[in-house]
Coordinates of C-alpha atoms in Angstrom, one line a residue:
X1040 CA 0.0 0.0 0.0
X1041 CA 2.5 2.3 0.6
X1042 CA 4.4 1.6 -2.3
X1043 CA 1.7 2.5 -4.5
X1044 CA 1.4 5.6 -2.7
X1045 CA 4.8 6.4 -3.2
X1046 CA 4.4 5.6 -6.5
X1047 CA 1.4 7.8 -7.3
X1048 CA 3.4 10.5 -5.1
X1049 CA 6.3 10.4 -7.9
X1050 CA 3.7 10.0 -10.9
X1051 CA 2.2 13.6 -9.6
X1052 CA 5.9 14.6 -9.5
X1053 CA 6.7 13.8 -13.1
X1054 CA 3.6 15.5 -14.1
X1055 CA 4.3 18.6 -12.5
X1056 CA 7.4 19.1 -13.7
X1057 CA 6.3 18.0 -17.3
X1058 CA 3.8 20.5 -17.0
X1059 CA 6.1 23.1 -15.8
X1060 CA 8.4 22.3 -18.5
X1061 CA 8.2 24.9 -21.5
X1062 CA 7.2 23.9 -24.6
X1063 CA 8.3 24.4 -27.9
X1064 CA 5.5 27.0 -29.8
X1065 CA 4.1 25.9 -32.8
X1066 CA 4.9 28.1 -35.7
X1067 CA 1.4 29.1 -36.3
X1068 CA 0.3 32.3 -39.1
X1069 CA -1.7 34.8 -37.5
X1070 CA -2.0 35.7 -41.0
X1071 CA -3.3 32.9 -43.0
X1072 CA -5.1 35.0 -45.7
X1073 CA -1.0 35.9 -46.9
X1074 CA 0.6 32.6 -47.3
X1075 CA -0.2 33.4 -51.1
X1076 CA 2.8 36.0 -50.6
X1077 CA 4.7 34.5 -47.2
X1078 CA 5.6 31.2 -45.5
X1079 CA 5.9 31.5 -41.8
X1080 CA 9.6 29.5 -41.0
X1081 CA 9.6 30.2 -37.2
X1082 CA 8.2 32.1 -34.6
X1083 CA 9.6 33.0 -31.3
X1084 CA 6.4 34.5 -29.1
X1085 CA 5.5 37.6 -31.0
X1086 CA 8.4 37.3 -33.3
X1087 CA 8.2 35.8 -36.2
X1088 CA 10.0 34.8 -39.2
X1089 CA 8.6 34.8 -42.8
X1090 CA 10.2 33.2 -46.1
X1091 CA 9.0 35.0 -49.5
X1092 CA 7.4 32.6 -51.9
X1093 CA 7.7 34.8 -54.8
X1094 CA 11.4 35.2 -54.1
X1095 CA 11.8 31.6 -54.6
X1096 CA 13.8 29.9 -55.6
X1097 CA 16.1 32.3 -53.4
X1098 CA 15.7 32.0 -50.0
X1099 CA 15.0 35.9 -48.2
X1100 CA 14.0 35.5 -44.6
X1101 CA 11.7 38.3 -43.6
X1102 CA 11.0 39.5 -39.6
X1103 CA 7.7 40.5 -38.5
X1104 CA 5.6 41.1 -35.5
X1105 CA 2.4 39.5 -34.5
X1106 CA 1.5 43.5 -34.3
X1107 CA 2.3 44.8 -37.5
X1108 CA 2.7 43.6 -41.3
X1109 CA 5.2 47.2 -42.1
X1110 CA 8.2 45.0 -42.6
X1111 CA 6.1 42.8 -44.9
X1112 CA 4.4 45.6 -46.8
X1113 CA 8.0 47.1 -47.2
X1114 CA 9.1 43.9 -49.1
X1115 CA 6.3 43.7 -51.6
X1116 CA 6.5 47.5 -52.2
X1117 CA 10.2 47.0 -52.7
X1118 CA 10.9 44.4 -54.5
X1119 CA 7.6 43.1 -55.8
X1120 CA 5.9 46.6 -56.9
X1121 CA 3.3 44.9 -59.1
X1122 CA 2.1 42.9 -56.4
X1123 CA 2.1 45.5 -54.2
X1124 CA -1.2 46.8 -55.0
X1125 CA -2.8 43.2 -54.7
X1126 CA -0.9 42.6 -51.4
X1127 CA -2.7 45.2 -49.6
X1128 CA -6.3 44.3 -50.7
X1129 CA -5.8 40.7 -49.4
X1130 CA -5.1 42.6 -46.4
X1131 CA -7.7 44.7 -46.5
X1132 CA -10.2 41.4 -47.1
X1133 CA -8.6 39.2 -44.7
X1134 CA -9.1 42.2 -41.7
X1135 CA -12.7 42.5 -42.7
X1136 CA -13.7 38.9 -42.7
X1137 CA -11.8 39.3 -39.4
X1138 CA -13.9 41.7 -38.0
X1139 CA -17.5 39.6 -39.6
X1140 CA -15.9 36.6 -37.9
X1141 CA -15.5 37.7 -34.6
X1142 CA -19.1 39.5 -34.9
X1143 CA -20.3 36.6 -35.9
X1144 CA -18.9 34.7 -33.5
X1145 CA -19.4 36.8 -30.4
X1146 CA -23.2 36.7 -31.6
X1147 CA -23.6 33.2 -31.2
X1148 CA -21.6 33.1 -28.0
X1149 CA -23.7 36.0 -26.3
X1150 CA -27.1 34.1 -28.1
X1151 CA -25.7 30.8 -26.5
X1152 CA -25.0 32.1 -23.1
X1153 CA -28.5 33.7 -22.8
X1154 CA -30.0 30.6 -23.9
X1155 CA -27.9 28.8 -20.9
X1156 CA -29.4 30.9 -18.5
X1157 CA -33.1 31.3 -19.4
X1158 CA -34.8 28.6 -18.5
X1159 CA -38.8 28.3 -17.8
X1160 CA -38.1 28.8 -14.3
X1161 CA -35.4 31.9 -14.6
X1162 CA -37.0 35.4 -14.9
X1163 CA -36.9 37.2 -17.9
X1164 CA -33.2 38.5 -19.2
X1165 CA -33.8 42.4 -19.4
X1166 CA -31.2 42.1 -22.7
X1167 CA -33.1 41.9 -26.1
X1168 CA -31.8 39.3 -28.4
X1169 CA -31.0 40.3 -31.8
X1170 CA -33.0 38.4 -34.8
X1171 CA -30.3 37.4 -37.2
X1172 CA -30.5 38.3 -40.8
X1173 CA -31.0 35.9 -43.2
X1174 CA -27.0 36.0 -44.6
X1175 CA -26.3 35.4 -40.7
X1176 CA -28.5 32.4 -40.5
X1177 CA -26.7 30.6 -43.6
X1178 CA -23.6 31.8 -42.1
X1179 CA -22.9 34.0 -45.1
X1180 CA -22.1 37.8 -45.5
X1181 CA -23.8 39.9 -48.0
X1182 CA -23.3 39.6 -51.9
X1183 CA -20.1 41.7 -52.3
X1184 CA -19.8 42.8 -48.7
X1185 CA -16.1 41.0 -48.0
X1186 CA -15.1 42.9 -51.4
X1187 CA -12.9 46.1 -50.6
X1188 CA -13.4 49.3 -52.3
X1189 CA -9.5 49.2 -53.3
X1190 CA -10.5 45.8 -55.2
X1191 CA -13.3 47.8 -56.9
X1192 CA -10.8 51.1 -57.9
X1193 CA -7.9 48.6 -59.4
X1194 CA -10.6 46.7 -61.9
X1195 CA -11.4 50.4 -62.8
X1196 CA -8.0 51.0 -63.4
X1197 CA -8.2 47.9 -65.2
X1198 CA -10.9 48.5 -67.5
X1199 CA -9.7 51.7 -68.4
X1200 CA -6.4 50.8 -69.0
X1201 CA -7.3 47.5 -70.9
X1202 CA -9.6 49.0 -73.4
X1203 CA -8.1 52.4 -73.3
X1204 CA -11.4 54.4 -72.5
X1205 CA -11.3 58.5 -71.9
X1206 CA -10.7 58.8 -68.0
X1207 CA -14.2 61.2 -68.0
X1208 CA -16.4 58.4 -68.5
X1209 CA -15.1 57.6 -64.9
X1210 CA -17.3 60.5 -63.6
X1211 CA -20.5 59.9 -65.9
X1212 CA -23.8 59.4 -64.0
X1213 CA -24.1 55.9 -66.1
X1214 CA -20.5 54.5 -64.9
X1215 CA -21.6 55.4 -61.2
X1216 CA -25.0 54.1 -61.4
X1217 CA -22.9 50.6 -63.0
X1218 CA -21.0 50.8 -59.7
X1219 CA -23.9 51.3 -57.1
X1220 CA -26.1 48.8 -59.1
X1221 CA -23.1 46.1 -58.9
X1222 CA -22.9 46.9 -54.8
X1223 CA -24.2 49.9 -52.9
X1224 CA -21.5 50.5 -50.5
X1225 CA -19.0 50.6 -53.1
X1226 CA -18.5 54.4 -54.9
X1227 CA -16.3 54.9 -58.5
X1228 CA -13.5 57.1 -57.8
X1229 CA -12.8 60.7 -60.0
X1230 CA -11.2 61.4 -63.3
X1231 CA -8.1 62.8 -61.4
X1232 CA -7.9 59.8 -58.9
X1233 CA -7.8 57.2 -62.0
X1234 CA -5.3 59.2 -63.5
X1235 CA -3.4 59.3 -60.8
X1236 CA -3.4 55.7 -60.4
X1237 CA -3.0 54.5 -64.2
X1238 CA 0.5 56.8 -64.0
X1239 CA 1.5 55.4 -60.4
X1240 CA 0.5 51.7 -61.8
X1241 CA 2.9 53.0 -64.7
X1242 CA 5.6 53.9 -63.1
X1243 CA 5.4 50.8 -60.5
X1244 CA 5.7 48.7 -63.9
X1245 CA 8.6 50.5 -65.3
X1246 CA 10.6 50.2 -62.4
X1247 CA 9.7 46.5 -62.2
X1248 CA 11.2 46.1 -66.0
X1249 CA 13.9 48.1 -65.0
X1250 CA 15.1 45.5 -62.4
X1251 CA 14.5 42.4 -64.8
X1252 CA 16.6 44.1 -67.5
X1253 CA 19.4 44.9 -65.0
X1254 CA 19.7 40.7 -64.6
X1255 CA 20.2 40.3 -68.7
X1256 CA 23.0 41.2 -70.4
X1257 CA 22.4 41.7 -73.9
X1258 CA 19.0 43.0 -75.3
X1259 CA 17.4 44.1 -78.5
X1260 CA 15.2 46.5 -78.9
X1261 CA 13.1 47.7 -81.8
X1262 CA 11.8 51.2 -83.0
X1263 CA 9.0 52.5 -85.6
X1264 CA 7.3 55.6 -85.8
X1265 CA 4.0 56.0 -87.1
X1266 CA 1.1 59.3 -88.2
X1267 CA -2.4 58.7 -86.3
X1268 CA -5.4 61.2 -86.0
X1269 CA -2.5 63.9 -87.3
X1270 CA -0.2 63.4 -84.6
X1271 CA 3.1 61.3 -84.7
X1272 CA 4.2 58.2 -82.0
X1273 CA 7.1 56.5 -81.6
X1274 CA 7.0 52.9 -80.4
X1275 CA 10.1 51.0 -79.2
X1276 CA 9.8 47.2 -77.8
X1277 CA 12.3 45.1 -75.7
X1278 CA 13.5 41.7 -76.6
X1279 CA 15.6 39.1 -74.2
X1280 CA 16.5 35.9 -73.2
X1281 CA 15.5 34.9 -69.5
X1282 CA 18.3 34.0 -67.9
X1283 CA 17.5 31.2 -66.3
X1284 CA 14.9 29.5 -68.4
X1285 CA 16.7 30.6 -71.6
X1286 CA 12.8 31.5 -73.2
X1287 CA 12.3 34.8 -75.2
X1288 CA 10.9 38.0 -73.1
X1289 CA 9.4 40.8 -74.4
X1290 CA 7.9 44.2 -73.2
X1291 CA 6.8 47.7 -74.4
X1292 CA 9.5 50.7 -73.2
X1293 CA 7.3 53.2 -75.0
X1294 CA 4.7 54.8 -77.0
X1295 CA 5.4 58.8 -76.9
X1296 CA 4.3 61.6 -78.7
X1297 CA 6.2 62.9 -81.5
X1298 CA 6.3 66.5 -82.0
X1299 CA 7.5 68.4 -84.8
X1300 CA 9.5 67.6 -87.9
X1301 CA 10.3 64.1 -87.4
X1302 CA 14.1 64.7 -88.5
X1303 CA 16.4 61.9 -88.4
X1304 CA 18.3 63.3 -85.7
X1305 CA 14.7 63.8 -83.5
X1306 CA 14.3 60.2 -83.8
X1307 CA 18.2 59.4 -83.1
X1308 CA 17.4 61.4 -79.7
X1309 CA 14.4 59.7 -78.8
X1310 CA 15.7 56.2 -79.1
X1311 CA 18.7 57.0 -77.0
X1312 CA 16.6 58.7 -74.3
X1313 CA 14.3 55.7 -73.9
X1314 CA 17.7 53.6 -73.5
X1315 CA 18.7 55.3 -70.8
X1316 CA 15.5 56.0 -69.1
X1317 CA 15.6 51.8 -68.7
X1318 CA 19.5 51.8 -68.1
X1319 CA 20.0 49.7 -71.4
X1320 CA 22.4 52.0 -73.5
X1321 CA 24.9 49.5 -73.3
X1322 CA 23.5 45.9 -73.4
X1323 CA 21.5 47.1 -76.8
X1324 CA 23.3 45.2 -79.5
X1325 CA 20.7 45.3 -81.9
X1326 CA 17.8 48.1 -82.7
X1327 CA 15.3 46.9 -85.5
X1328 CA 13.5 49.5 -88.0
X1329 CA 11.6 49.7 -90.9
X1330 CA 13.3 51.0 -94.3
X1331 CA 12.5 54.7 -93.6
X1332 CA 15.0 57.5 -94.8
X1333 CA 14.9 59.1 -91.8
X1334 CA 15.2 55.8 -89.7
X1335 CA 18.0 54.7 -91.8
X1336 CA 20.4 57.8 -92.0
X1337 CA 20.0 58.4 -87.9
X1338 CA 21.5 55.1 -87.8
X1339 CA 24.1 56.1 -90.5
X1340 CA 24.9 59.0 -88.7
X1341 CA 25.4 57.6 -85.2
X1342 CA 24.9 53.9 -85.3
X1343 CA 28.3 51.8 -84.3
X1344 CA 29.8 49.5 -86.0
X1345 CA 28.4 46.0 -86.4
X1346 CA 30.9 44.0 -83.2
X1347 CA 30.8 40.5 -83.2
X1348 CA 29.8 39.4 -79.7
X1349 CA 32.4 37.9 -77.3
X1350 CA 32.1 34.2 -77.3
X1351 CA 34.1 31.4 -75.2
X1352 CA 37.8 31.5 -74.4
X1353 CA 39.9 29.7 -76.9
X1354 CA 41.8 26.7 -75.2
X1355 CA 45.9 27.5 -75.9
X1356 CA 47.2 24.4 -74.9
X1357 CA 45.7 22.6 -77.9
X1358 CA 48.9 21.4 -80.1
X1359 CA 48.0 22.6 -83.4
X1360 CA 49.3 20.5 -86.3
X1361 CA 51.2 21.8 -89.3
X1362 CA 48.2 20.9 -91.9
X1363 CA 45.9 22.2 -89.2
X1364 CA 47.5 25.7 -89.3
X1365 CA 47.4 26.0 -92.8
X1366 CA 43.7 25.6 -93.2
X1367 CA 43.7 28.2 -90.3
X1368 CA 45.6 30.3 -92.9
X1369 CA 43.6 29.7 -95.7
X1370 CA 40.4 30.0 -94.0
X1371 CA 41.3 33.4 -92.0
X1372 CA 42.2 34.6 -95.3
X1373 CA 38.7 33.7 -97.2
X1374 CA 37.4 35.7 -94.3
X1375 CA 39.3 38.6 -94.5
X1376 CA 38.5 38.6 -98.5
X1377 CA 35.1 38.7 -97.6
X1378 CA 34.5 41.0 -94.5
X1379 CA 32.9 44.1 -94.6
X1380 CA 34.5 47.1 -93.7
X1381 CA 32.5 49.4 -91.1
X1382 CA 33.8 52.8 -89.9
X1383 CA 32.7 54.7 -87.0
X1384 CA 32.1 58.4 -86.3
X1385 CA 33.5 58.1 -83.4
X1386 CA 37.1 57.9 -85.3
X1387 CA 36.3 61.6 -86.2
X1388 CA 34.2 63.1 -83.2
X1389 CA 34.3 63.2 -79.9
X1390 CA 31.3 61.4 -78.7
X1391 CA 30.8 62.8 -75.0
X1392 CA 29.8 59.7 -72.5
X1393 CA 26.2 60.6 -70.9
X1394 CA 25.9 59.6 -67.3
X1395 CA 22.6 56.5 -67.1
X1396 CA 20.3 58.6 -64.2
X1397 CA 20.6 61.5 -65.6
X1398 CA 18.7 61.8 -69.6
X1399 CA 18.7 65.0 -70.5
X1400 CA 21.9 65.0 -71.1
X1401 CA 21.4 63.1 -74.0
X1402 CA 19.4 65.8 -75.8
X1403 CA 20.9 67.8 -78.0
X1404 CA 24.0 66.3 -78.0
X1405 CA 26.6 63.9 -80.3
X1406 CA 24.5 60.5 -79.4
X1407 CA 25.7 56.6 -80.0
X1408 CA 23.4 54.2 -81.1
X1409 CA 23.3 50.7 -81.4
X1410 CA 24.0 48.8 -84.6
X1411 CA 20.0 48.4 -86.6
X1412 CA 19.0 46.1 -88.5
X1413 CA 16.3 46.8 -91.3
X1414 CA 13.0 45.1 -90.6
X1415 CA 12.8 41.3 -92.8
X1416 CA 9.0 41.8 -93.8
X1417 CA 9.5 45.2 -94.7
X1418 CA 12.5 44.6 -96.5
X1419 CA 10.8 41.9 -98.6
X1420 CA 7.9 43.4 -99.2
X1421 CA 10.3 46.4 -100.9
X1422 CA 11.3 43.4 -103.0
X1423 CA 8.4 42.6 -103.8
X1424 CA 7.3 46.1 -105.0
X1425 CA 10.0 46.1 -107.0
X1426 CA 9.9 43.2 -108.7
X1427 CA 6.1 44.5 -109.0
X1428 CA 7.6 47.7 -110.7
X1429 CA 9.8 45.8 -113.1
X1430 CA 7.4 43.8 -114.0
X1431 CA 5.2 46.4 -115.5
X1432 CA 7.8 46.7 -118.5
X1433 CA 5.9 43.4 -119.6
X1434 CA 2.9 43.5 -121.4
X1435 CA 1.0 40.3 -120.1
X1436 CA 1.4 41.5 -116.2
X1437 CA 1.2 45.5 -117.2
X1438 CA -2.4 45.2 -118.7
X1439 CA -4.1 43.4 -116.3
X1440 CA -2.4 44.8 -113.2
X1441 CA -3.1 48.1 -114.4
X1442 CA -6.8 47.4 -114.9
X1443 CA -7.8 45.9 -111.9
X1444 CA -5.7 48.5 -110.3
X1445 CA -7.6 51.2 -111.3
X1446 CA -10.5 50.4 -110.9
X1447 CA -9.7 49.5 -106.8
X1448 CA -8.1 53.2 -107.0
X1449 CA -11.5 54.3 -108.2
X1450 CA -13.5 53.0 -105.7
X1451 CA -11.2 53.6 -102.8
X1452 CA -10.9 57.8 -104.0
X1453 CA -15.1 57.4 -104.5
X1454 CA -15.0 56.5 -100.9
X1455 CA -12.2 58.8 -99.6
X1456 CA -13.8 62.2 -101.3
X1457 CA -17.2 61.9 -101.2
X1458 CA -19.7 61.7 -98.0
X1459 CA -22.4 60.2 -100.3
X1460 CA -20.5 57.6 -102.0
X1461 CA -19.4 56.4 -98.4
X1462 CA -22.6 56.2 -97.3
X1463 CA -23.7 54.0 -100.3
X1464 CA -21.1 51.7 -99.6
X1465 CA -21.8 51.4 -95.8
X1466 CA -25.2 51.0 -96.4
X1467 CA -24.9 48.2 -99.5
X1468 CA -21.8 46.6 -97.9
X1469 CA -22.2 46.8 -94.4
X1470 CA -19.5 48.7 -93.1
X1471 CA -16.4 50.8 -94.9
X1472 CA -13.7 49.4 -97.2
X1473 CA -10.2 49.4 -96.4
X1474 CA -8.2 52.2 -98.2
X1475 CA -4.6 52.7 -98.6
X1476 CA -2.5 54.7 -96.4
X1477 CA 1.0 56.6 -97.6
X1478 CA 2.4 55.6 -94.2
X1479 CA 2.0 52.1 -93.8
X1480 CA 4.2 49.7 -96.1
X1481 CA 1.6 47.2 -96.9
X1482 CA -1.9 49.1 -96.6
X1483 CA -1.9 48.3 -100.3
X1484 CA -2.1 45.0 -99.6
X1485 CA -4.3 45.0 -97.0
X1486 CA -6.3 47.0 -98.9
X1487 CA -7.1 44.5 -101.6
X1488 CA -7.0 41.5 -99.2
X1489 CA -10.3 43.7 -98.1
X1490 CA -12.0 43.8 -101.5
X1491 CA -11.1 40.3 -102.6
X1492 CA -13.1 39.1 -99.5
X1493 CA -16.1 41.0 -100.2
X1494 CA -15.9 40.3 -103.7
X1495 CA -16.0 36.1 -102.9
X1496 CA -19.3 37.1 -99.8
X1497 CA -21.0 39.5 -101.7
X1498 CA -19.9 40.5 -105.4
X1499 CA -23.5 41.6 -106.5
X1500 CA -23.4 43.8 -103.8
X1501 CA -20.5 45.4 -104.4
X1502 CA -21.2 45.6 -108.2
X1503 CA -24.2 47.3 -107.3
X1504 CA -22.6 49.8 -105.7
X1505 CA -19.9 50.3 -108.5
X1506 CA -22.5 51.1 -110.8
X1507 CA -24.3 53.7 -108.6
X1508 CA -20.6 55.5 -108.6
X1509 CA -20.3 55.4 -111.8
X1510 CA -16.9 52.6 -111.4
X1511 CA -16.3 50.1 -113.8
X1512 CA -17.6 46.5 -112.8
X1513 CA -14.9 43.8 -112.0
X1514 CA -14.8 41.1 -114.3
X1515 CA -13.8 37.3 -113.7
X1516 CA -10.0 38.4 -115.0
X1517 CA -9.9 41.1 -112.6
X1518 CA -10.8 39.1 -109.0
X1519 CA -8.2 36.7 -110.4
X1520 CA -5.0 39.1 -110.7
X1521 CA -6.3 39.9 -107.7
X1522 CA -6.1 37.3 -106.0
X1523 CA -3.0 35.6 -106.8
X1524 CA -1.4 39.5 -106.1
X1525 CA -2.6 38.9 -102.7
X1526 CA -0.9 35.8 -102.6
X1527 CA 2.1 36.4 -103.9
X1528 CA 2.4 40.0 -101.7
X1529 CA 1.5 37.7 -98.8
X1530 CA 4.9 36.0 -98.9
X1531 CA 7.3 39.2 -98.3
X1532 CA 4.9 40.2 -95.2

């Protein structure tokens, strides 16, 4: 008997001190709506430890408090920037289903305990009960209730971004009405707010490309310029390898307004501030353009000379045979014969080195720019034309090019000069032809590429038309030439 006590005695020991023992905490999330963005590695009472899943497969260890997400935030907004927007509005939602939860929950707890204590016999509890609504009772919230308002600006931004809409439809009574109908407690923002936005999503988005581009080493870029509504663009595009997957990137560095006399040296400036504006003025080793004159003599005038890249160290311990160093002779001589010859201004100016941060020091003085490339499909389409051009000295390709030709001319000038005729069209056709434009390369083709398809859907139609113009009718030889002109035009594009 008294061993067993004694042995109890000890058993109650060992417990105790196993209960006074601390124990190792669990490294538990407060934040479980963020593992998206964060895995939680440790966590030391109110300290914790976060890895960065986007960061992966690099390892960046993050510390937080239980109290506040400000070094987590920071991380995002620094070195995710396009997630940053998106970060804070699965804060936003996991505080407010939070708060619902804990309303929720402190409801049913306060409804419970007041059930424990009423009973037939108790006397009446002087605190009214609340009736729950029927999104309570299903345990759900309200449609579009858990939905944040900064949720509801971005796919604003979105929409108006996407589809490039005028930022004052943003203030129209319709679009707000659109808003209020979709959830009442949500509002659309102003004209100046979305603007805001659009340029700080912008800038957010060039910064981002900036860092990618400062991994790569080489890029190519490419550069056209362009007439629309009267006004002149130029658009330039960036092209590299990733790294580490060794698939093609691409991306957009800009689409900017053109002003004045589009000179060969205002377009030599403009490409060279965009380079440094992304801090590629030296990885560039190719820029592609079309066959322009202006194009073509900026790169004349300040384009360097075509380098070969720098490939793998050559081995020197190799012994090299005698026959093998003869065919080294020969063949460094066949290459010689046939090398081309490039010369650089920079043998005869002084070409003054611009600092990356700082643009404007680019304007308006000597600039360097990369070694171009004319673009393929333009080049062959030139071809093309050409061999188009000489082959108007024959006979059998001059008449029937020539008629088909002009009456296509005729219709597209019928359309071009006259409100009525364009009417007649739209209203027999069903919407307007495609007419050639002076600035595009291959709106010719396009252009008949547009009649040959209405004239294999609806030839009568068209017909009709002609002959309320006044335009000679085409015949079975003219949609022919047509067609194999489209063909054959369709190769060099």
């Amino acid at each position: 008997m008294a061993s067993q006590n004694l042995q109890s005695v000890d058993t109650i020991k060992v417990e105790t001190v196993s209960a006074t023992e601390p124990q190792q905490e669990q490294a538990h999330n407060p934040w479980p709506h963020l593992d998206e963005y964060f895995l939680i590695k440790s966590r030391e009472g109110d300290k914790l430890i976060f890895n960065c899943n986007m960061c992966l497969p690099k390892t960046v260890p993050i510390k937080a408090h239980t109290t506040s997400l400000n070094n987590l935030k920071q991380h995002i907004k620094r070195t995710h920037p396009t997630k940053f927007m998106q970060f804070e509005m699965k804060i936003k939602i996991g505080s407010f289903r939070g708060k619902i939860k804990k309303r929720f929950s402190s409801d049913s707890n306060s409804s419970k305990c007041s059930s424990e204590l009423s009973s037939p016999y108790s006397p009446p509890s002087g605190k009214k009960v609340r009736q729950q609504i029927i999104a309570e009772s299903f345990d759900i919230t309200a449609t579009g209730s858990d939905i944040p308002q900064a949720a509801v600006d971005q796919k604003i931004v979105n929409l108006f971004v996407a589809n490039m809409l005028p930022l004052h439809i943003v203030e129209s009574d319709t679009f707000k009405r659109l808003i209020k109908t979709l959830n009442p407690s949500k509002s659309s923002m102003s004209r100046r707010t979305l603007g805001r936005q659009i340029i700080n999503l912008h800038t957010d988005l060039k910064q981002y490309l900036i860092r990618v581009l400062g991994d790569v080493q080489w890029v190519a870029t490419t550069a056209d310029c362009w007439f629309a509504h009267k006004k002149g663009y130029l658009g330039m595009t960036v092209h590299w390898l990733d790294p580490i997957t060794r698939q093609r990137q691409q991306a957009v560095l800009a689409c900017i307004r053109l002003t004045g006399h589009h000179s060969y040296d205002v377009l030599a400036q403009a490409m060279v501030k965009v380079h440094y504006e992304f801090h590629i003025e030296k990885k560039v080793t190719r820029t592609t353009i079309g066959n322009g004159c202006n194009f073509v003599k900026a790169f004349v005038q300040f384009g360097e000379e075509a380098n070969t890249l720098p490939g793998p160290p050559v081995a020197q311990d190799v012994d090299i045979g005698p026959d093998d160093a003869a065919k080294a002779t020969l063949l460094a001589e066949s290459v010689d014969e046939h090398e081309l010859e490039y010369t650089s201004l920079e043998d005869f100016v002084v070409m003054p080195v611009a600092e990356p941060d700082d643009v404007d020091t680019v304007v308006g003085n000597p600039i360097n720019l990369p070694v171009h490339m004319k673009c393929a499909a333009h080049t062959f389409n030139l071809v093309a034309s050409k061999d188009t051009d000489a082959a108007l000295q024959s006979a059998e390709f001059k008449g029937p090019y020539r008629v088909a030709m002009a009456k296509a001319r005729a219709l597209w000038n019928q359309q071009e000069s006259s409100i009525m005729a364009a009417d007649s069209i739209y209203a027999e056709v069903g919407r307007m032809l495609v007419v050639p434009n002076m600035t595009r390369w291959n709106s010719t083709y396009d252009s008949v590429v547009d009649l040959n398809t209405i004239l294999e859907t609806k030839r009568p139609v068209l017909h009709r038309v002609m002959t309320q113009l006044k335009v000679n009718n085409f015949d079975n030889q003219d949609v022919d030439f047509m067609n194999e002109y489209a063909k054959v035009i369709n190769l060099s594009i």
